[in-house]
Amino acid sequence: MPASDAIVYVIDDEAPIRDSLAMLLRSVGLASMLFPDAPRFLAAAPWRDHACVIADVRMPGMSGLELQDEMRKRGVALPIIIVTGHGDIGMAVRAMKNGAADFIEKPFNGQVLLDAVHRALAHAAAPPASAAVATEGDREDLERRIASLSPREREVMALVAEGLPNKSVATRLDLSTRTVEVHRAKVMEKMGARSLAELVRMNIAAG
Amino acid sequence: MSLNTVVWNVGVALGYIVACESVAAWLRLSHIPPIIWYASGVGLAALLLRGLSVLPGILVAAFICALLGEASPELALLSMAAIGLQLTFAWWLLARVLKIDVALSHVRDVVVFIAVGCTVVPLLNAAIMLLRDYLRGTAGDPVELVRSQVTAMGEAVGILLIAPFILAIAAAWRRRRSWSMHVESLVLQVANATVALVVFGGMMASSMSAESLPYAIFPLTYWAAFRLGMRDTALALLVAATIAVGCHSLGVGPFVMAHSTPANAFAHYASLYLFLIVLSSTSLLAAATQQEREAAEAGVRESEQRYRTLIERMNEGVNITDAQARMTYVSDRFCAIVGYPREELLGQTGAMLTVPEQHGAWEESHRKRRAGLSESHSLTMRRKDGSLLHVWISPRPQFGPDGAYAGSLNVVLDITDRRLAEDRARAHLDQLAHVARVASMGEMASAIAHEVNQPLTAIANYASASLRLMQDNRMSPAEAMAVMKQLADEAERAGEVVRKMRGFVRGEDGHPVHIAVVDLFADVLRLSGPEARAHDVVLEANAGTGSLAVTADVIQLQQVLLNLVRNAIEAIASSSAVVRQVTLTAMLADNGMVEMRVTDSGPGIPADDLDRVFTPFHTTKSDGVGIGLALSRSIVEAYGGRVWASAPSAGAVVHLTIPAA
């Protein structure tokens, strides 16, 4: 594993979560700094260019969303990965719209988290110009994929990307939950999204 | 002195002179003593109508008349003073002492007028004449005595005839009459004059009995009295009497007899006067009686109209029911409240308006009314358009003279808006408790998920990291042991969460106390009431004997019942059921258990689902977690009870048993 100058800031009020995340990151050669809450992280202000933040959405003192706002106010442009518990998908979607790099649902697969961290670090390291070009290419690709969706699938995608559970989507569209599940799987496949977070990101990018 | 007074004085003076001179002219023509004297009646009526302000006119007229009667100025002044004294005294007695109504609208006024007005003036007049005779030294002269008597009676009759006529005209001056009344009045007056001429003018064959003939005039004056009022009566009397007296003085008519002696002469006049007094007084009394009755009837009508208006304008509706509770009267407002037209309500009972679930309450209130209890109560009704209506009814039972129940007068207030406002106000408080308790089931599911997620996440992270590190041989045994310890700790933590949850639903956190089922149901009704009403659902509870009680944690048991009631309301709300009712019942079951039932009129539960509804995460609701009934079952079973569902022909029933206290 190549040593890297990259560092991941982990902010979670639960020690076992922090420790296990640190070990997981170490297993792929990533350094980490642990903080039990957002104010202490902000106070330490350990800003480095090649870094990203993993923050729980629900924390005493300051929530992940508030941390996001506070960082923007201070001009800190580090990518943030929001970790959510049960029933917090709506908050996570808000965080994404607010500029979060990603969100991950607890309990999560280690690989999914590591993928998200790598993506965020790559984004943080990439020069702005190339990022813009990449976005241009991505954009065409995205539009092509959205065009391949049926009208019903587009409706399902819009609601799912708002963070609504399948059951609520079914009620809104007057469909059975089973049908929504099928549509949702189809949307994920056609859009090439591996996670809900990716779908949310695509939906935001597509406007 | 105002112009008005001057005009009145001149008018009264002219009237007096005309009344005086018309008789005087007649007397000069017939050369007999004045047997009827209208002038005093005119003067008295004027005084009664206008007061002392017209006295100058009367005095001047009396003076002029005396002069015209060829009296010397000294005698004329004396006559004027005497007339002024007589009339003023009579006026003072009638208007000031006895205070009669000058419209003669009551029998008392007529009686007082006849008894005082027609006697005081003639008696004073007679007294003055006797005094004059005494001063002249002619006292005791039979001719003069008869003359005095006849003059006094002529004056009495004159007052009796002319004064009521003037007073009646003045009272009825502005009263409008229909055309038919005018025609009837004309016919009557013509008939009256004709009959008077026939009777008193000696135009009848002599074979007719002279004594009974004058009675032919009575039907006409009574006709006037009962049909046309005081004015026509007075006019008919005046005309008939004038004709009678005129004919009599000419020596014709039924009352004419030889009058050579003074005694005969008095009788010659007296019988006619007596007849005229009887005719006038009875006819006037009849007219006054009729007038009084009409006024009373008008008063009753007016007061009835007033009460009717009052009732119709009241915010409350009013209905009157008979002994069988059928409506015999409904006010407009009542019709508006219930939304039915009057004709659809009359003859029906209030049961037709009451929602089926409240028929029992309606019958109970009917029973209470029969027993004479006027207890106010509320009732839920349905308007014709189907909307729910809450009313507050204040009954007033009525009993017949025999003591039998005759019906009830009921005041009905629409309290639907008030009830809704109360609901809204209370909802702020109740909703908090309600939502907190009912929602806590769903909240708990979320909390459990969160609590369990934390250790699971840590475990997944440790395991994933260890895998990688071990694959690359980058993990020392000591390090591995530390991780294993962490994994065990986290697994232990997850287990602890589950244990805590089971402890909660077993009631280990609860504080079992003695709960009366009546109180429990009352709380549930209060907390679920707003939601039930919001969905147009009638929520009722029957706690059985009232002495049923269980031992459990109040909050937990409330939670279970609220959850069941809420499910029932939601089942009805999601359907288009016509009967929308949720009923809580309780009874003592076998083996020392209390069985409670939540019965709803919703779409029911499919037979296949009956066993599954209590399974965790089984839900038919789009926004449900499917844990409410499962937790309910856990709680009930923790107390050694049981919960199950059944589906009767319509609706659904959830049964639960809790050991009796």
PDB file of N, CA and C in Angstrom, chain B residues 180-246:
ATOM      1  N   SER B 180    -115.970  47.226   2.786  1.00  0.00           N
ATOM      2  CA  SER B 180    -117.165  46.472   3.198  1.00  0.00           C
ATOM      3  C   SER B 180    -117.719  47.015   4.510  1.00  0.00           C
ATOM      4  N   MET B 181    -116.826  47.489   5.378  1.00  0.00           N
ATOM      5  CA  MET B 181    -117.267  48.060   6.647  1.00  0.00           C
ATOM      6  C   MET B 181    -118.026  49.364   6.409  1.00  0.00           C
ATOM      7  N   HIS B 182    -117.520  50.154   5.459  1.00  0.00           N
ATOM      8  CA  HIS B 182    -118.210  51.405   5.126  1.00  0.00           C
ATOM      9  C   HIS B 182    -119.619  51.115   4.623  1.00  0.00           C
ATOM     10  N   VAL B 183    -119.716  50.107   3.761  1.00  0.00           N
ATOM     11  CA  VAL B 183    -121.023  49.759   3.185  1.00  0.00           C
ATOM     12  C   VAL B 183    -121.952  49.265   4.292  1.00  0.00           C
ATOM     13  N   GLU B 184    -121.408  48.406   5.147  1.00  0.00           N
ATOM     14  CA  GLU B 184    -122.215  47.859   6.231  1.00  0.00           C
ATOM     15  C   GLU B 184    -122.710  48.977   7.143  1.00  0.00           C
ATOM     16  N   SER B 185    -121.816  49.932   7.422  1.00  0.00           N
ATOM     17  CA  SER B 185    -122.166  51.063   8.277  1.00  0.00           C
ATOM     18  C   SER B 185    -123.314  51.864   7.654  1.00  0.00           C
ATOM     19  N   LEU B 186    -123.198  52.097   6.346  1.00  0.00           N
ATOM     20  CA  LEU B 186    -124.232  52.873   5.648  1.00  0.00           C
ATOM     21  C   LEU B 186    -125.573  52.147   5.704  1.00  0.00           C
ATOM     22  N   VAL B 187    -125.518  50.826   5.417  1.00  0.00           N
ATOM     23  CA  VAL B 187    -126.745  50.022   5.433  1.00  0.00           C
ATOM     24  C   VAL B 187    -127.384  50.085   6.818  1.00  0.00           C
ATOM     25  N   LEU B 188    -126.551  49.941   7.831  1.00  0.00           N
ATOM     26  CA  LEU B 188    -127.050  49.959   9.204  1.00  0.00           C
ATOM     27  C   LEU B 188    -127.725  51.291   9.537  1.00  0.00           C
ATOM     28  N   GLN B 189    -127.049  52.383   9.225  1.00  0.00           N
ATOM     29  CA  GLN B 189    -127.587  53.694   9.604  1.00  0.00           C
ATOM     30  C   GLN B 189    -128.910  53.973   8.872  1.00  0.00           C
ATOM     31  N   VAL B 190    -128.981  53.574   7.609  1.00  0.00           N
ATOM     32  CA  VAL B 190    -130.220  53.766   6.848  1.00  0.00           C
ATOM     33  C   VAL B 190    -131.336  52.913   7.460  1.00  0.00           C
ATOM     34  N   ALA B 191    -130.995  51.645   7.742  1.00  0.00           N
ATOM     35  CA  ALA B 191    -131.987  50.736   8.326  1.00  0.00           C
ATOM     36  C   ALA B 191    -132.460  51.270   9.671  1.00  0.00           C
ATOM     37  N   ASN B 192    -131.500  51.761  10.452  1.00  0.00           N
ATOM     38  CA  ASN B 192    -131.807  52.280  11.786  1.00  0.00           C
ATOM     39  C   ASN B 192    -132.768  53.477  11.703  1.00  0.00           C
ATOM     40  N   ALA B 193    -132.443  54.406  10.802  1.00  0.00           N
ATOM     41  CA  ALA B 193    -133.290  55.597  10.651  1.00  0.00           C
ATOM     42  C   ALA B 193    -134.687  55.191  10.185  1.00  0.00           C
ATOM     43  N   THR B 194    -134.740  54.237   9.266  1.00  0.00           N
ATOM     44  CA  THR B 194    -136.025  53.776   8.721  1.00  0.00           C
ATOM     45  C   THR B 194    -136.876  53.141   9.818  1.00  0.00           C
ATOM     46  N   VAL B 195    -136.228  52.210  10.577  1.00  0.00           N
ATOM     47  CA  VAL B 195    -136.958  51.533  11.655  1.00  0.00           C
ATOM     48  C   VAL B 195    -137.442  52.551  12.669  1.00  0.00           C
ATOM     49  N   ALA B 196    -136.548  53.547  12.999  1.00  0.00           N
ATOM     50  CA  ALA B 196    -136.915  54.564  13.978  1.00  0.00           C
ATOM     51  C   ALA B 196    -138.137  55.360  13.501  1.00  0.00           C
ATOM     52  N   LEU B 197    -138.123  55.689  12.222  1.00  0.00           N
ATOM     53  CA  LEU B 197    -139.263  56.431  11.674  1.00  0.00           C
ATOM     54  C   LEU B 197    -140.540  55.598  11.731  1.00  0.00           C
ATOM     55  N   VAL B 198    -140.411  54.321  11.401  1.00  0.00           N
ATOM     56  CA  VAL B 198    -141.579  53.436  11.399  1.00  0.00           C
ATOM     57  C   VAL B 198    -142.124  53.280  12.810  1.00  0.00           C
ATOM     58  N   VAL B 199    -141.159  53.043  13.765  1.00  0.00           N
ATOM     59  CA  VAL B 199    -141.572  52.764  15.143  1.00  0.00           C
ATOM     60  C   VAL B 199    -142.135  54.015  15.813  1.00  0.00           C
ATOM     61  N   PHE B 200    -141.357  55.120  15.702  1.00  0.00           N
ATOM     62  CA  PHE B 200    -141.746  56.305  16.472  1.00  0.00           C
ATOM     63  C   PHE B 200    -142.623  57.279  15.690  1.00  0.00           C
ATOM     64  N   GLY B 201    -142.631  57.130  14.362  1.00  0.00           N
ATOM     65  CA  GLY B 201    -143.412  58.054  13.538  1.00  0.00           C
ATOM     66  C   GLY B 201    -144.864  57.642  13.396  1.00  0.00           C
ATOM     67  N   GLY B 202    -145.251  56.577  14.138  1.00  0.00           N
ATOM     68  CA  GLY B 202    -146.636  56.150  14.133  1.00  0.00           C
ATOM     69  C   GLY B 202    -147.085  55.606  12.790  1.00  0.00           C
ATOM     70  N   MET B 203    -146.145  55.004  12.046  1.00  0.00           N
ATOM     71  CA  MET B 203    -146.490  54.517  10.720  1.00  0.00           C
ATOM     72  C   MET B 203    -146.960  53.065  10.762  1.00  0.00           C
ATOM     73  N   MET B 204    -146.978  52.473  11.939  1.00  0.00           N
ATOM     74  CA  MET B 204    -147.400  51.077  12.016  1.00  0.00           C
ATOM     75  C   MET B 204    -148.904  50.994  12.265  1.00  0.00           C
ATOM     76  N   ALA B 205    -149.437  49.928  11.860  1.00  0.00           N
ATOM     77  CA  ALA B 205    -150.869  49.714  12.113  1.00  0.00           C
ATOM     78  C   ALA B 205    -151.092  49.681  13.619  1.00  0.00           C
ATOM     79  N   SER B 206    -152.171  50.182  14.079  1.00  0.00           N
ATOM     80  CA  SER B 206    -152.409  50.256  15.516  1.00  0.00           C
ATOM     81  C   SER B 206    -152.633  48.888  16.140  1.00  0.00           C
ATOM     82  N   SER B 207    -152.799  47.894  15.293  1.00  0.00           N
ATOM     83  CA  SER B 207    -152.960  46.534  15.823  1.00  0.00           C
ATOM     84  C   SER B 207    -151.682  46.037  16.496  1.00  0.00           C
ATOM     85  N   MET B 208    -150.526  46.623  16.098  1.00  0.00           N
ATOM     86  CA  MET B 208    -149.260  46.210  16.735  1.00  0.00           C
ATOM     87  C   MET B 208    -149.244  46.735  18.164  1.00  0.00           C
ATOM     88  N   SER B 209    -148.712  45.954  19.061  1.00  0.00           N
ATOM     89  CA  SER B 209    -148.677  46.377  20.464  1.00  0.00           C
ATOM     90  C   SER B 209    -147.765  47.577  20.610  1.00  0.00           C
ATOM     91  N   ALA B 210    -148.312  48.650  21.183  1.00  0.00           N
ATOM     92  CA  ALA B 210    -147.558  49.880  21.320  1.00  0.00           C
ATOM     93  C   ALA B 210    -146.377  49.714  22.268  1.00  0.00           C
ATOM     94  N   GLU B 211    -146.551  48.882  23.297  1.00  0.00           N
ATOM     95  CA  GLU B 211    -145.484  48.747  24.287  1.00  0.00           C
ATOM     96  C   GLU B 211    -144.242  48.030  23.731  1.00  0.00           C
ATOM     97  N   SER B 212    -144.469  47.006  22.929  1.00  0.00           N
ATOM     98  CA  SER B 212    -143.310  46.197  22.499  1.00  0.00           C
ATOM     99  C   SER B 212    -142.666  46.730  21.226  1.00  0.00           C
ATOM    100  N   LEU B 213    -143.360  47.579  20.520  1.00  0.00           N
ATOM    101  CA  LEU B 213    -142.841  48.035  19.229  1.00  0.00           C
ATOM    102  C   LEU B 213    -141.454  48.690  19.315  1.00  0.00           C
ATOM    103  N   PRO B 214    -141.207  49.570  20.294  1.00  0.00           N
ATOM    104  CA  PRO B 214    -139.903  50.256  20.329  1.00  0.00           C
ATOM    105  C   PRO B 214    -138.705  49.304  20.404  1.00  0.00           C
ATOM    106  N   TYR B 215    -138.949  48.075  20.884  1.00  0.00           N
ATOM    107  CA  TYR B 215    -137.817  47.128  21.001  1.00  0.00           C
ATOM    108  C   TYR B 215    -137.235  46.744  19.654  1.00  0.00           C
ATOM    109  N   ALA B 216    -137.948  47.077  18.588  1.00  0.00           N
ATOM    110  CA  ALA B 216    -137.444  46.779  17.237  1.00  0.00           C
ATOM    111  C   ALA B 216    -136.140  47.518  16.964  1.00  0.00           C
ATOM    112  N   ILE B 217    -135.894  48.584  17.759  1.00  0.00           N
ATOM    113  CA  ILE B 217    -134.681  49.360  17.516  1.00  0.00           C
ATOM    114  C   ILE B 217    -133.432  48.662  18.088  1.00  0.00           C
ATOM    115  N   PHE B 218    -133.636  47.784  19.101  1.00  0.00           N
ATOM    116  CA  PHE B 218    -132.488  47.132  19.769  1.00  0.00           C
ATOM    117  C   PHE B 218    -131.587  46.323  18.832  1.00  0.00           C
ATOM    118  N   PRO B 219    -132.207  45.465  17.975  1.00  0.00           N
ATOM    119  CA  PRO B 219    -131.319  44.679  17.115  1.00  0.00           C
ATOM    120  C   PRO B 219    -130.359  45.543  16.307  1.00  0.00           C
ATOM    121  N   LEU B 220    -130.827  46.730  15.909  1.00  0.00           N
ATOM    122  CA  LEU B 220    -129.992  47.576  15.064  1.00  0.00           C
ATOM    123  C   LEU B 220    -128.841  48.195  15.861  1.00  0.00           C
ATOM    124  N   THR B 221    -129.157  48.715  17.043  1.00  0.00           N
ATOM    125  CA  THR B 221    -128.061  49.311  17.823  1.00  0.00           C
ATOM    126  C   THR B 221    -127.089  48.228  18.302  1.00  0.00           C
ATOM    127  N   TYR B 222    -127.596  47.011  18.564  1.00  0.00           N
ATOM    128  CA  TYR B 222    -126.693  45.918  18.963  1.00  0.00           C
ATOM    129  C   TYR B 222    -125.855  45.439  17.790  1.00  0.00           C
ATOM    130  N   TRP B 223    -126.488  45.458  16.636  1.00  0.00           N
ATOM    131  CA  TRP B 223    -125.718  45.137  15.412  1.00  0.00           C
ATOM    132  C   TRP B 223    -124.530  46.103  15.340  1.00  0.00           C
ATOM    133  N   ALA B 224    -124.851  47.395  15.499  1.00  0.00           N
ATOM    134  CA  ALA B 224    -123.781  48.399  15.453  1.00  0.00           C
ATOM    135  C   ALA B 224    -122.745  48.118  16.537  1.00  0.00           C
ATOM    136  N   ALA B 225    -123.217  47.797  17.744  1.00  0.00           N
ATOM    137  CA  ALA B 225    -122.298  47.581  18.859  1.00  0.00           C
ATOM    138  C   ALA B 225    -121.358  46.415  18.595  1.00  0.00           C
ATOM    139  N   PHE B 226    -121.893  45.299  18.095  1.00  0.00           N
ATOM    140  CA  PHE B 226    -121.057  44.097  17.952  1.00  0.00           C
ATOM    141  C   PHE B 226    -120.264  44.041  16.662  1.00  0.00           C
ATOM    142  N   ARG B 227    -120.742  44.763  15.658  1.00  0.00           N
ATOM    143  CA  ARG B 227    -120.056  44.656  14.379  1.00  0.00           C
ATOM    144  C   ARG B 227    -119.254  45.907  14.019  1.00  0.00           C
ATOM    145  N   LEU B 228    -119.791  47.071  14.368  1.00  0.00           N
ATOM    146  CA  LEU B 228    -119.216  48.289  13.788  1.00  0.00           C
ATOM    147  C   LEU B 228    -118.542  49.212  14.800  1.00  0.00           C
ATOM    148  N   GLY B 229    -118.755  48.977  16.068  1.00  0.00           N
ATOM    149  CA  GLY B 229    -118.011  49.757  17.046  1.00  0.00           C
ATOM    150  C   GLY B 229    -118.790  50.910  17.650  1.00  0.00           C
ATOM    151  N   MET B 230    -118.092  51.580  18.548  1.00  0.00           N
ATOM    152  CA  MET B 230    -118.680  52.642  19.360  1.00  0.00           C
ATOM    153  C   MET B 230    -119.226  53.790  18.512  1.00  0.00           C
ATOM    154  N   ARG B 231    -118.511  54.155  17.462  1.00  0.00           N
ATOM    155  CA  ARG B 231    -118.911  55.315  16.665  1.00  0.00           C
ATOM    156  C   ARG B 231    -120.283  55.097  16.017  1.00  0.00           C
ATOM    157  N   ASP B 232    -120.443  53.937  15.339  1.00  0.00           N
ATOM    158  CA  ASP B 232    -121.713  53.652  14.673  1.00  0.00           C
ATOM    159  C   ASP B 232    -122.835  53.455  15.681  1.00  0.00           C
ATOM    160  N   THR B 233    -122.492  52.867  16.830  1.00  0.00           N
ATOM    161  CA  THR B 233    -123.500  52.668  17.866  1.00  0.00           C
ATOM    162  C   THR B 233    -124.022  54.022  18.344  1.00  0.00           C
ATOM    163  N   ALA B 234    -123.070  54.913  18.653  1.00  0.00           N
ATOM    164  CA  ALA B 234    -123.460  56.230  19.154  1.00  0.00           C
ATOM    165  C   ALA B 234    -124.270  56.997  18.113  1.00  0.00           C
ATOM    166  N   LEU B 235    -123.836  56.863  16.847  1.00  0.00           N
ATOM    167  CA  LEU B 235    -124.573  57.569  15.781  1.00  0.00           C
ATOM    168  C   LEU B 235    -125.994  57.018  15.644  1.00  0.00           C
ATOM    169  N   ALA B 236    -126.129  55.688  15.656  1.00  0.00           N
ATOM    170  CA  ALA B 236    -127.445  55.057  15.523  1.00  0.00           C
ATOM    171  C   ALA B 236    -128.359  55.470  16.673  1.00  0.00           C
ATOM    172  N   LEU B 237    -127.772  55.507  17.880  1.00  0.00           N
ATOM    173  CA  LEU B 237    -128.563  55.915  19.046  1.00  0.00           C
ATOM    174  C   LEU B 237    -129.023  57.359  18.912  1.00  0.00           C
ATOM    175  N   LEU B 238    -128.078  58.209  18.471  1.00  0.00           N
ATOM    176  CA  LEU B 238    -128.394  59.637  18.333  1.00  0.00           C
ATOM    177  C   LEU B 238    -129.545  59.849  17.348  1.00  0.00           C
ATOM    178  N   VAL B 239    -129.414  59.154  16.207  1.00  0.00           N
ATOM    179  CA  VAL B 239    -130.435  59.298  15.155  1.00  0.00           C
ATOM    180  C   VAL B 239    -131.792  58.768  15.645  1.00  0.00           C
ATOM    181  N   ALA B 240    -131.763  57.542  16.217  1.00  0.00           N
ATOM    182  CA  ALA B 240    -133.018  56.936  16.659  1.00  0.00           C
ATOM    183  C   ALA B 240    -133.689  57.788  17.736  1.00  0.00           C
ATOM    184  N   ALA B 241    -132.859  58.290  18.686  1.00  0.00           N
ATOM    185  CA  ALA B 241    -133.418  59.069  19.791  1.00  0.00           C
ATOM    186  C   ALA B 241    -133.968  60.398  19.295  1.00  0.00           C
ATOM    187  N   THR B 242    -133.229  61.024  18.386  1.00  0.00           N
ATOM    188  CA  THR B 242    -133.690  62.305  17.844  1.00  0.00           C
ATOM    189  C   THR B 242    -135.038  62.147  17.154  1.00  0.00           C
ATOM    190  N   ILE B 243    -135.136  61.054  16.365  1.00  0.00           N
ATOM    191  CA  ILE B 243    -136.395  60.791  15.668  1.00  0.00           C
ATOM    192  C   ILE B 243    -137.507  60.506  16.683  1.00  0.00           C
ATOM    193  N   ALA B 244    -137.168  59.707  17.701  1.00  0.00           N
ATOM    194  CA  ALA B 244    -138.169  59.334  18.701  1.00  0.00           C
ATOM    195  C   ALA B 244    -138.686  60.574  19.427  1.00  0.00           C
ATOM    196  N   VAL B 245    -137.730  61.409  19.865  1.00  0.00           N
ATOM    197  CA  VAL B 245    -138.104  62.600  20.632  1.00  0.00           C
ATOM    198  C   VAL B 245    -138.877  63.590  19.750  1.00  0.00           C
ATOM    199  N   GLY B 246    -138.390  63.743  18.515  1.00  0.00           N
ATOM    200  CA  GLY B 246    -139.051  64.665  17.585  1.00  0.00           C
ATOM    201  C   GLY B 246    -140.499  64.267  17.362  1.00  0.00           C
TER     202      GLY B 246
END
